[in-house]
Coordinates of N, CA and C in Angstrom, one line a residue:
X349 N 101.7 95.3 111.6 CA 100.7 95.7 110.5 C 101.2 97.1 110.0
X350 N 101.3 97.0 108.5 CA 101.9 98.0 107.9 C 100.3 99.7 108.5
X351 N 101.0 101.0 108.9 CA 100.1 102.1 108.7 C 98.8 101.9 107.3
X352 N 99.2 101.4 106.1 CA 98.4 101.8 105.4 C 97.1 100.5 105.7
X353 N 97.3 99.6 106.4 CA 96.3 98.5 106.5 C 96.0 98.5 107.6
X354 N 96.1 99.3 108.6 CA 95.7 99.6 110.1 C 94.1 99.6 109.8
X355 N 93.8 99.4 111.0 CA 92.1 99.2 111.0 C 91.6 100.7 110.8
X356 N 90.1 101.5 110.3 CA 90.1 102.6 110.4 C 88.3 102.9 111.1
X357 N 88.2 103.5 111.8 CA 86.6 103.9 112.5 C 86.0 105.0 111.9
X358 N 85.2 104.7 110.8 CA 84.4 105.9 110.3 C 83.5 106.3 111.2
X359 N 83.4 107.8 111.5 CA 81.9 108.4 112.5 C 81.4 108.7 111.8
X360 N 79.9 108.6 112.2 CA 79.2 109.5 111.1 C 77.9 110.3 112.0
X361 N 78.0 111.3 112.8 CA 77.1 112.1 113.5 C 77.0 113.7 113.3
X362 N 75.6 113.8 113.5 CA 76.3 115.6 112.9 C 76.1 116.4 114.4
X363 N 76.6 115.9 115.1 CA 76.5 116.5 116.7 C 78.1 116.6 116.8
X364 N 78.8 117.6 116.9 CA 80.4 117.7 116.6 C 81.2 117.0 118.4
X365 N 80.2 117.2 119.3 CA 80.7 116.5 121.0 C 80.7 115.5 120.3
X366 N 79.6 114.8 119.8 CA 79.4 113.1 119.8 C 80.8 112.5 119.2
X367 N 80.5 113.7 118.1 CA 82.3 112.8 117.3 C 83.3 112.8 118.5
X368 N 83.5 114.3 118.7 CA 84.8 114.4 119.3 C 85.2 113.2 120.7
X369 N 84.2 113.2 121.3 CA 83.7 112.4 122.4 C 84.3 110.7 121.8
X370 N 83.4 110.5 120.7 CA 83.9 109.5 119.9 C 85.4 108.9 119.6
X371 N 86.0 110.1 119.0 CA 87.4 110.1 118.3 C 88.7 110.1 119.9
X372 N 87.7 110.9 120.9 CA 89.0 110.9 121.8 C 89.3 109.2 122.3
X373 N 88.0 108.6 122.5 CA 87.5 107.4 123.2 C 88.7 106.1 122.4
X374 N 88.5 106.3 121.0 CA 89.5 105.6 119.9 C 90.5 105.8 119.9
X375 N 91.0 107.3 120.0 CA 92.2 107.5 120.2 C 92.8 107.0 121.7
X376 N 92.2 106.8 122.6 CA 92.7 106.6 123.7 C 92.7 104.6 123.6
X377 N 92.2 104.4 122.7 CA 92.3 102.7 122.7 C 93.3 102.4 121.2
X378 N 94.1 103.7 120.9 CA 94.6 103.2 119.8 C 94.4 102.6 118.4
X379 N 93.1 103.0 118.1 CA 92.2 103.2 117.1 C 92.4 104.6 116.1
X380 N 92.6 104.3 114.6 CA 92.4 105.8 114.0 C 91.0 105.4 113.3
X381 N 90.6 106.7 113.6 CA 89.2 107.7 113.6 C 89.4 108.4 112.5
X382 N 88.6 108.9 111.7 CA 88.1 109.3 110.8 C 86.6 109.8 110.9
X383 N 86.1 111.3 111.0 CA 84.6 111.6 111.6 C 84.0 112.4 110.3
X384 N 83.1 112.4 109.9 CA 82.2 113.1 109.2 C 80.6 113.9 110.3
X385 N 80.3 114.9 109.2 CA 79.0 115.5 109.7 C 77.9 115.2 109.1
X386 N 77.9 114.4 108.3 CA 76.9 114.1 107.3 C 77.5 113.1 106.3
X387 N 75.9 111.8 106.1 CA 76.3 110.6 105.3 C 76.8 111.6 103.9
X388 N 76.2 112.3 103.7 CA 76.9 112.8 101.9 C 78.3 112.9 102.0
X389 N 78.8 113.6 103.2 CA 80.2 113.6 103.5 C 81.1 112.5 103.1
X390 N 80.6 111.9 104.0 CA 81.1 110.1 104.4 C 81.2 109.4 102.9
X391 N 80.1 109.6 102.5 CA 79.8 108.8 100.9 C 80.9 109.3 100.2
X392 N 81.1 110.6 100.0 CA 81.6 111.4 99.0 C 83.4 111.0 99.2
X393 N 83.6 110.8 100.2 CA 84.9 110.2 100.9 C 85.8 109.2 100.3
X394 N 87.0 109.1 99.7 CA 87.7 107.9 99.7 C 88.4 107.7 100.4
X395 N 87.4 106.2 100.7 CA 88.1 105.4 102.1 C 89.3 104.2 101.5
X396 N 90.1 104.6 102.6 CA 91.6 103.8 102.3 C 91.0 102.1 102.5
X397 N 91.7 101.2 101.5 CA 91.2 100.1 101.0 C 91.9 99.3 102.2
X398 N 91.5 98.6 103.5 CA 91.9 97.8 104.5 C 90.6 97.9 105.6
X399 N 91.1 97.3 106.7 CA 89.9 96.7 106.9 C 89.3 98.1 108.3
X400 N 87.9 98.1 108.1 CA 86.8 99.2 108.5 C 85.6 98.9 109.3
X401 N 85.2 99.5 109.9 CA 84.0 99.8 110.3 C 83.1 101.4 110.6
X402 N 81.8 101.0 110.4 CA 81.0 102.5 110.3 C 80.5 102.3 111.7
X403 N 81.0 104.4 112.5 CA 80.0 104.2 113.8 C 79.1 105.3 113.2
X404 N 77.5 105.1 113.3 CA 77.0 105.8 112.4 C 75.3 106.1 113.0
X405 N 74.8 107.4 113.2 CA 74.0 107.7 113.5 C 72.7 107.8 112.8
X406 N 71.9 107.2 113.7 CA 70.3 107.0 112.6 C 69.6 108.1 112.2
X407 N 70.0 109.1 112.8 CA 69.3 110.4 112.5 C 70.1 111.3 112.6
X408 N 70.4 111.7 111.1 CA 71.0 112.6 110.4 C 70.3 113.7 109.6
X409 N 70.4 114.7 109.8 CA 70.0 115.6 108.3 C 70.2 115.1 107.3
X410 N 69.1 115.4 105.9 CA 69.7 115.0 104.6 C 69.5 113.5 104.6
X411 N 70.2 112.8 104.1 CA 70.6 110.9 104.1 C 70.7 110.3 105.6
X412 N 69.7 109.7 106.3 CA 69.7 109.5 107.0 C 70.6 107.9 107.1
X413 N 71.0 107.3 108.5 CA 71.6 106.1 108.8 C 71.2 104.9 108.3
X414 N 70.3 104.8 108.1 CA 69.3 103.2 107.3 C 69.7 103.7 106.1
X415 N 69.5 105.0 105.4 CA 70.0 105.4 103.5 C 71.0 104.8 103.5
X416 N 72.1 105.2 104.1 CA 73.3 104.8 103.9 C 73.7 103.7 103.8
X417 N 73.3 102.8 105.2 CA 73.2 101.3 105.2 C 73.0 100.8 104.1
X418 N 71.6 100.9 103.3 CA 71.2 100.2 101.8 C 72.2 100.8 100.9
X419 N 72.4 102.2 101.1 CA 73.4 102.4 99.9 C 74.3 102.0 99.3
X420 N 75.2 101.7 100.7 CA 76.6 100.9 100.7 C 76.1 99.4 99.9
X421 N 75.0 99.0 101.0 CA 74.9 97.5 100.5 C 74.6 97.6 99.0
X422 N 73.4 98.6 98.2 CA 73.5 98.2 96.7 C 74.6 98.7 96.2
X423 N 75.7 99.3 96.7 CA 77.2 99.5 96.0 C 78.1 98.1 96.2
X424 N 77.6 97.1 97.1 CA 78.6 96.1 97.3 C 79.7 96.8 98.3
X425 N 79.4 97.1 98.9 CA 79.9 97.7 100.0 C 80.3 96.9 101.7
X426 N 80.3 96.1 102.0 CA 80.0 95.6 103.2 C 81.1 96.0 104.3
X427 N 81.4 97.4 104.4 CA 82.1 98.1 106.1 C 80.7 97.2 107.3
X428 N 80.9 96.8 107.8 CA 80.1 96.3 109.2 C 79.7 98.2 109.8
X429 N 78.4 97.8 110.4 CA 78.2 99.2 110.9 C 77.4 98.8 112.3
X430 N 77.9 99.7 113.6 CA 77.0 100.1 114.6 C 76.8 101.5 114.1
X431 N 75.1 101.3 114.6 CA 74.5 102.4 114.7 C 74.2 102.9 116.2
X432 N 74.4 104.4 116.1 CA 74.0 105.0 117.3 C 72.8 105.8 117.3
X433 N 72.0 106.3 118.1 CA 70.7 107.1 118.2 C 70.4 107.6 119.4
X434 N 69.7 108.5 119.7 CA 69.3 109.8 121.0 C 68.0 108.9 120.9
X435 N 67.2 108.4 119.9 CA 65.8 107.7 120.3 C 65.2 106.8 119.3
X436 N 66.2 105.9 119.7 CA 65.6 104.5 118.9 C 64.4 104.0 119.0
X437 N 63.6 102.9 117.9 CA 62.9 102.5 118.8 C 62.9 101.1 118.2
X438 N 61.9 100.3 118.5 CA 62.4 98.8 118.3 C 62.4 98.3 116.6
X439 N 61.7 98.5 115.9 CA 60.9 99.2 114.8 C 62.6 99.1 113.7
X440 N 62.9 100.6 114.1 CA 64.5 100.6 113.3 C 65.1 100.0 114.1
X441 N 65.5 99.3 115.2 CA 66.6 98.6 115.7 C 65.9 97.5 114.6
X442 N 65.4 96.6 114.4 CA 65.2 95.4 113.8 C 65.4 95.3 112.2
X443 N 64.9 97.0 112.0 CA 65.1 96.9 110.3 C 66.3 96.7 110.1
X444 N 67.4 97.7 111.0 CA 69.1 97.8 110.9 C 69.8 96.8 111.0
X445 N 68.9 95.6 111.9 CA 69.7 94.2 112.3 C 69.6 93.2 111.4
X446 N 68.8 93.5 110.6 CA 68.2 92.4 109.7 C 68.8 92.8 108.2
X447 N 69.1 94.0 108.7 CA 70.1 94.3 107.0 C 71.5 94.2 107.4
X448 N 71.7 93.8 108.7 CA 73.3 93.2 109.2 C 74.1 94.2 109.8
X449 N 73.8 94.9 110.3 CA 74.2 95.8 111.2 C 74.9 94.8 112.2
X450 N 76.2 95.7 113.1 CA 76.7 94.8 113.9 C 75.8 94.9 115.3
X451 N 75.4 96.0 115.9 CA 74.8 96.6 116.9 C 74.5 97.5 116.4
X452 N 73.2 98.3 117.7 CA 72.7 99.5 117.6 C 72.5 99.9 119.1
X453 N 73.0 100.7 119.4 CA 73.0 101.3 120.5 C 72.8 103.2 120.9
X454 N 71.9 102.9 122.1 CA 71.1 104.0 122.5 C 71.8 105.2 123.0
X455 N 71.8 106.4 122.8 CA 73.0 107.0 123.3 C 71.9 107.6 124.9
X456 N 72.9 107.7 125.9 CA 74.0 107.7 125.7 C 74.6 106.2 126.1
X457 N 75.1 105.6 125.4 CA 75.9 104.6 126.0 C 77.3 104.5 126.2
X458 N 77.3 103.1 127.2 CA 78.9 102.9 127.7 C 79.8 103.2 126.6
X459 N 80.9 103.5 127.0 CA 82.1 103.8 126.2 C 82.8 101.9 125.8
X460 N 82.8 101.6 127.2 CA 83.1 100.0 126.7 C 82.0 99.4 125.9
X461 N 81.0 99.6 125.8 CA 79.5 98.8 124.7 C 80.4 98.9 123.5
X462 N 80.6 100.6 123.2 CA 80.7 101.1 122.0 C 82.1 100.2 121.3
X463 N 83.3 100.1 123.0 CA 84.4 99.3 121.9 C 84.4 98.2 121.9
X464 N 83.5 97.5 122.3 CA 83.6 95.8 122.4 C 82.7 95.7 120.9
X465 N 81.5 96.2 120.8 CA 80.9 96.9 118.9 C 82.2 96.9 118.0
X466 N 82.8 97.9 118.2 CA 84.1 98.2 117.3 C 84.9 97.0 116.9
X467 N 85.6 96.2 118.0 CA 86.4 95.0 118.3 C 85.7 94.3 117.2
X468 N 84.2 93.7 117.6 CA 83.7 92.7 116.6 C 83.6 93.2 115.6
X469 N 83.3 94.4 114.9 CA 83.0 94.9 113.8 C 84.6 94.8 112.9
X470 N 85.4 94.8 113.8 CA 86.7 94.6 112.6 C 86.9 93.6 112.9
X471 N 87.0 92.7 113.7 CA 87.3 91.4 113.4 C 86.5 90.8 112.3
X472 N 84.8 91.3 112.4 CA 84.6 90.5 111.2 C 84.8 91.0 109.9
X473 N 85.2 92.3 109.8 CA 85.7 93.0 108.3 C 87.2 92.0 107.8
X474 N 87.7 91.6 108.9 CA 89.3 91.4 108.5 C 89.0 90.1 108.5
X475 N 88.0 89.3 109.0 CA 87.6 88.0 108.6 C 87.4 87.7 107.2
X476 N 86.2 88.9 106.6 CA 85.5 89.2 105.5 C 86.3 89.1 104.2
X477 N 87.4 90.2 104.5 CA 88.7 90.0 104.0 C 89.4 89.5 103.6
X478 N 89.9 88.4 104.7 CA 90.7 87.1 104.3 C 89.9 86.5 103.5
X479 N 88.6 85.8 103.5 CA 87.8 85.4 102.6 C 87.6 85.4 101.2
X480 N 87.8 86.9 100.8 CA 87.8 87.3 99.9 C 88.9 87.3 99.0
X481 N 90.2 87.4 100.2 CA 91.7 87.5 99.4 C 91.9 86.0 98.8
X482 N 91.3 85.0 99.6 CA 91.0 83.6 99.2 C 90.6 83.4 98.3
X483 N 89.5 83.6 97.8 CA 88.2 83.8 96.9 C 89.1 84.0 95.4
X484 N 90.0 85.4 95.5 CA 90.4 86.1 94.9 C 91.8 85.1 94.2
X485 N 92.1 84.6 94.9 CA 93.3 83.5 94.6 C 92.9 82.9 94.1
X486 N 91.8 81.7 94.2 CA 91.1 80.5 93.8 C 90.7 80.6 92.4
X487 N 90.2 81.9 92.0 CA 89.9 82.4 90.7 C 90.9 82.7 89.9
X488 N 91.9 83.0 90.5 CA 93.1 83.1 89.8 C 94.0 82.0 89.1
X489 N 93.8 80.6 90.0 CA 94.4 79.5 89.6 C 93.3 79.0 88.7
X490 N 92.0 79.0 88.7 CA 91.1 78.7 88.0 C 91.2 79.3 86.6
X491 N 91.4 80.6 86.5 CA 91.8 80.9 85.3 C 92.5 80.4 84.2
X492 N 94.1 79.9 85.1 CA 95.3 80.2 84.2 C 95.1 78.3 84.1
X493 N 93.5 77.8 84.4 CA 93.7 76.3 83.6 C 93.3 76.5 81.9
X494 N 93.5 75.9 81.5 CA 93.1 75.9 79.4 C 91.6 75.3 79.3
X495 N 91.0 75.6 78.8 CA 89.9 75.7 78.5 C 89.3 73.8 78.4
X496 N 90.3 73.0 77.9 CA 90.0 71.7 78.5 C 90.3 71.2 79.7
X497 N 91.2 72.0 80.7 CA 91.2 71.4 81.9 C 90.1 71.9 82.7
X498 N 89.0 72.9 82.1 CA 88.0 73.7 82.8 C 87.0 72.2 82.6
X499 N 87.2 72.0 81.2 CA 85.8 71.0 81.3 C 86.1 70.2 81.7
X500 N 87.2 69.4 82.1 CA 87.7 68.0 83.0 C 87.4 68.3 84.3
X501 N 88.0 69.5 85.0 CA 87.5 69.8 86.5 C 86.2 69.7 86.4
X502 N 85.5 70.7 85.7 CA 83.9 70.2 85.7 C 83.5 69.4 85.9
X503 N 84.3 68.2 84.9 CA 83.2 67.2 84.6 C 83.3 65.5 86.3
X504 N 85.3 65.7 86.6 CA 85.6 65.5 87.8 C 84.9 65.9 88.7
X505 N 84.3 66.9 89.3 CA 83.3 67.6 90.5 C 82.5 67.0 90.2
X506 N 81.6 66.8 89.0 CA 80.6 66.2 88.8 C 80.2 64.9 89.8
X507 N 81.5 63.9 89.3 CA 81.7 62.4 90.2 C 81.6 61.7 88.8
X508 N 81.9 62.2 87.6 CA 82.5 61.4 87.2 C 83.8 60.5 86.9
X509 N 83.9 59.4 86.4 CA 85.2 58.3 86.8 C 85.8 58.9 85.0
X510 N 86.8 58.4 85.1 CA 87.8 59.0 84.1 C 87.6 58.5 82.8
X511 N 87.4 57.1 82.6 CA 86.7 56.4 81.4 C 85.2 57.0 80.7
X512 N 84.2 57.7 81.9 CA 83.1 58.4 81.7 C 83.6 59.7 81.1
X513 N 84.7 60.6 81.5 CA 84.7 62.1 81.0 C 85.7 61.8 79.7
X514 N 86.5 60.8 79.4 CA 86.8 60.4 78.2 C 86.0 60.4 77.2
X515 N 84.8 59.4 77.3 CA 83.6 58.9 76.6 C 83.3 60.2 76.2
X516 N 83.1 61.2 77.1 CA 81.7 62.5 77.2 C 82.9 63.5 76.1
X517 N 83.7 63.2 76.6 CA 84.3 64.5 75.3 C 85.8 63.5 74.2
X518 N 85.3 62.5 73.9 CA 85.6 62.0 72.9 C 87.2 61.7 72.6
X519 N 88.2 61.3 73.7 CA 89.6 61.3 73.9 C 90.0 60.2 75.0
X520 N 91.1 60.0 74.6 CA 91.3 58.6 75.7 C 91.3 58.6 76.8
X521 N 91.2 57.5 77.7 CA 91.6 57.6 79.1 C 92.5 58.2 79.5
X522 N 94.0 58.2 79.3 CA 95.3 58.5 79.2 C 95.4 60.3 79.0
X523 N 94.6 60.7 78.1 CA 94.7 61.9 78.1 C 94.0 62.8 79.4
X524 N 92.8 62.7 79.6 CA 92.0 62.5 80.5 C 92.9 62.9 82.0
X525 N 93.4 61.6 82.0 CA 94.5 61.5 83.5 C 95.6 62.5 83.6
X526 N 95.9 63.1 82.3 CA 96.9 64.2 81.9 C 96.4 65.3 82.5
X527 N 95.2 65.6 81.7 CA 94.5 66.7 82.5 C 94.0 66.9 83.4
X528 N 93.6 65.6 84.3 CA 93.4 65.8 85.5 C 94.2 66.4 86.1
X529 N 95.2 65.4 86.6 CA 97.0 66.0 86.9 C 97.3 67.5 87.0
X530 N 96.8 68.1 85.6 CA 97.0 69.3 85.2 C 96.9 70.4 86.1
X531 N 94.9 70.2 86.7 CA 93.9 70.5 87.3 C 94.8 70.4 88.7
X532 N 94.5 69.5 89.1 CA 95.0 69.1 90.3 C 96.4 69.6 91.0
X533 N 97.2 70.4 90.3 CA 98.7 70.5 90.3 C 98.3 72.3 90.3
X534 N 97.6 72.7 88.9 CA 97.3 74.2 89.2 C 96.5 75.2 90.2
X535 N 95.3 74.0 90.3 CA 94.3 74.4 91.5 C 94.8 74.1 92.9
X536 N 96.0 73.3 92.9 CA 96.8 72.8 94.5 C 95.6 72.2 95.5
X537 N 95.4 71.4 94.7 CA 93.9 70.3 95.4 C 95.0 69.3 95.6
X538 N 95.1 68.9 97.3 CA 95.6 67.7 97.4 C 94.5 66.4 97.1
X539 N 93.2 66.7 97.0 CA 92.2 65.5 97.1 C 90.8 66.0 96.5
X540 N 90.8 65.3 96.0 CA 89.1 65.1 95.1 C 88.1 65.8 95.5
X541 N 87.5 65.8 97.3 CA 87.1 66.4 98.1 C 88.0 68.0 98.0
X542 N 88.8 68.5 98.1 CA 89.1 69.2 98.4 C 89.3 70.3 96.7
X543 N 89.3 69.2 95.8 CA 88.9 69.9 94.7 C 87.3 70.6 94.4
X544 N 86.1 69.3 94.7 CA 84.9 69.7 95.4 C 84.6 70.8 95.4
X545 N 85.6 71.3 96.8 CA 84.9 72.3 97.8 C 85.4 73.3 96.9
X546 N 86.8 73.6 96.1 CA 87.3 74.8 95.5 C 85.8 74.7 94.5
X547 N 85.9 74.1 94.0 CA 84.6 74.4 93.0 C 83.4 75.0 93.5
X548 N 82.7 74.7 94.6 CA 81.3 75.0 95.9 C 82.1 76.9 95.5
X549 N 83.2 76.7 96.1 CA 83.0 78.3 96.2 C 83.2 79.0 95.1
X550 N 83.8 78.6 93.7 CA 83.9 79.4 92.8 C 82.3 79.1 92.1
X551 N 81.3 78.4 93.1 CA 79.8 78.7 92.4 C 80.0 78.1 91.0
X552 N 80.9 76.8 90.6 CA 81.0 76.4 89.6 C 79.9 75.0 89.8
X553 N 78.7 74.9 88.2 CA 77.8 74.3 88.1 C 78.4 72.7 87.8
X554 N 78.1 71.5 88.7 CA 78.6 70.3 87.9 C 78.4 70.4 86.7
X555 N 80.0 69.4 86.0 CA 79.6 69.4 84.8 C 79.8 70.5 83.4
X556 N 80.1 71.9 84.1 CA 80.7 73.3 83.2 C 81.8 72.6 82.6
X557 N 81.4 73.6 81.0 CA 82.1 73.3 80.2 C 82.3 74.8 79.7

């Protein structure tokens, strides 16, 4: 794994032990750390583009740990976050979990809790990731089809038969099977099904034209 796509552990506590405590803990598992004293900090930050997670304290001065949480989320943001706290209570543990927090844990806690948290919190960023870089391809081949092979894919997902998407946009069978081909060859759909599914995830409506 190239340094610049190495995993990275944002802290966010304004207790300077907690970090340090924190960052030695990472450093000794081979993790780079990155600590802030405050969410404005953290916010104000550019974070290197690879895959992350926030360890992040519910009670902060200023922008507290739940702010941040929604913040990120209305920026489109999704770093996975454990949150940490001196005195949780069930109340915010549930609001934090239900806005997808990975964990929340009570301090003081194990040093193993905290990296087995970490472990899953990047596995699912780098999951998230892949997803995305996927996503990001799919739309790409989807693009570079012509504006009639968009309405033949469409109208193919739909389940219609080839003599029907002829009829529907006024050109022969023959042509029709050209552009399917087309479709099928640019999108790298070995199967009908599997054209389908490219379509489910580009959120494309049966039938787009």
């Amino acid at each position: 794994m190239k340094p610049a796509d190495a995993p990275t552990v944002f802290v966010v506590d304004d207790d300077p032990s907690v970090r340090a405590s924190i960052q030695g803990l990472l450093q000794s598992a081979s993790l780079r750390c990155e600590s802030f004293g405050t969410a404005e900090e953290f916010l104000r930050n550019k974070r290197p583009d690879g895959p992350s997670c926030l360890v992040l304290d519910v009670s902060l001065p200023g922008v507290n740990g739940l702010d941040v949480q929604r913040e990120l989320a209305n920026s489109g943001i999704h770093t996975p976050i454990i949150f940490i706290t001196g005195h949780g209570d069930i109340p915010m543990t549930v609001k934090a979990m239900k806005s997808g927090a990975v964990e929340f844990l009570t301090k003081p806690f194990h040093d193993q809790d905290l990296l087995d948290a970490i472990r899953l919190a990047l596995d699912r960023d780098c999951a998230t990731r892949q997803q995305q870089s996927k996503l990001a391809e799919l739309r790409k081949r989807y693009q570079a089809l012509t504006a009639r092979e968009r309405e033949v894919m469409g109208l193919v997902v739909s389940g219609m038969l080839n003599k029907q998407i002829a009829f529907d946009l006024g050109t022969s069978e023959i042509t029709v099977k050209i552009h399917r081909g087309h479709v099928m060859r640019k999108m790298q759909a070995e199967s009908l099904a599997e054209l389908v599914r490219m379509a489910a995830k580009l959120e494309l409506p049966p039938g787009k034209k």
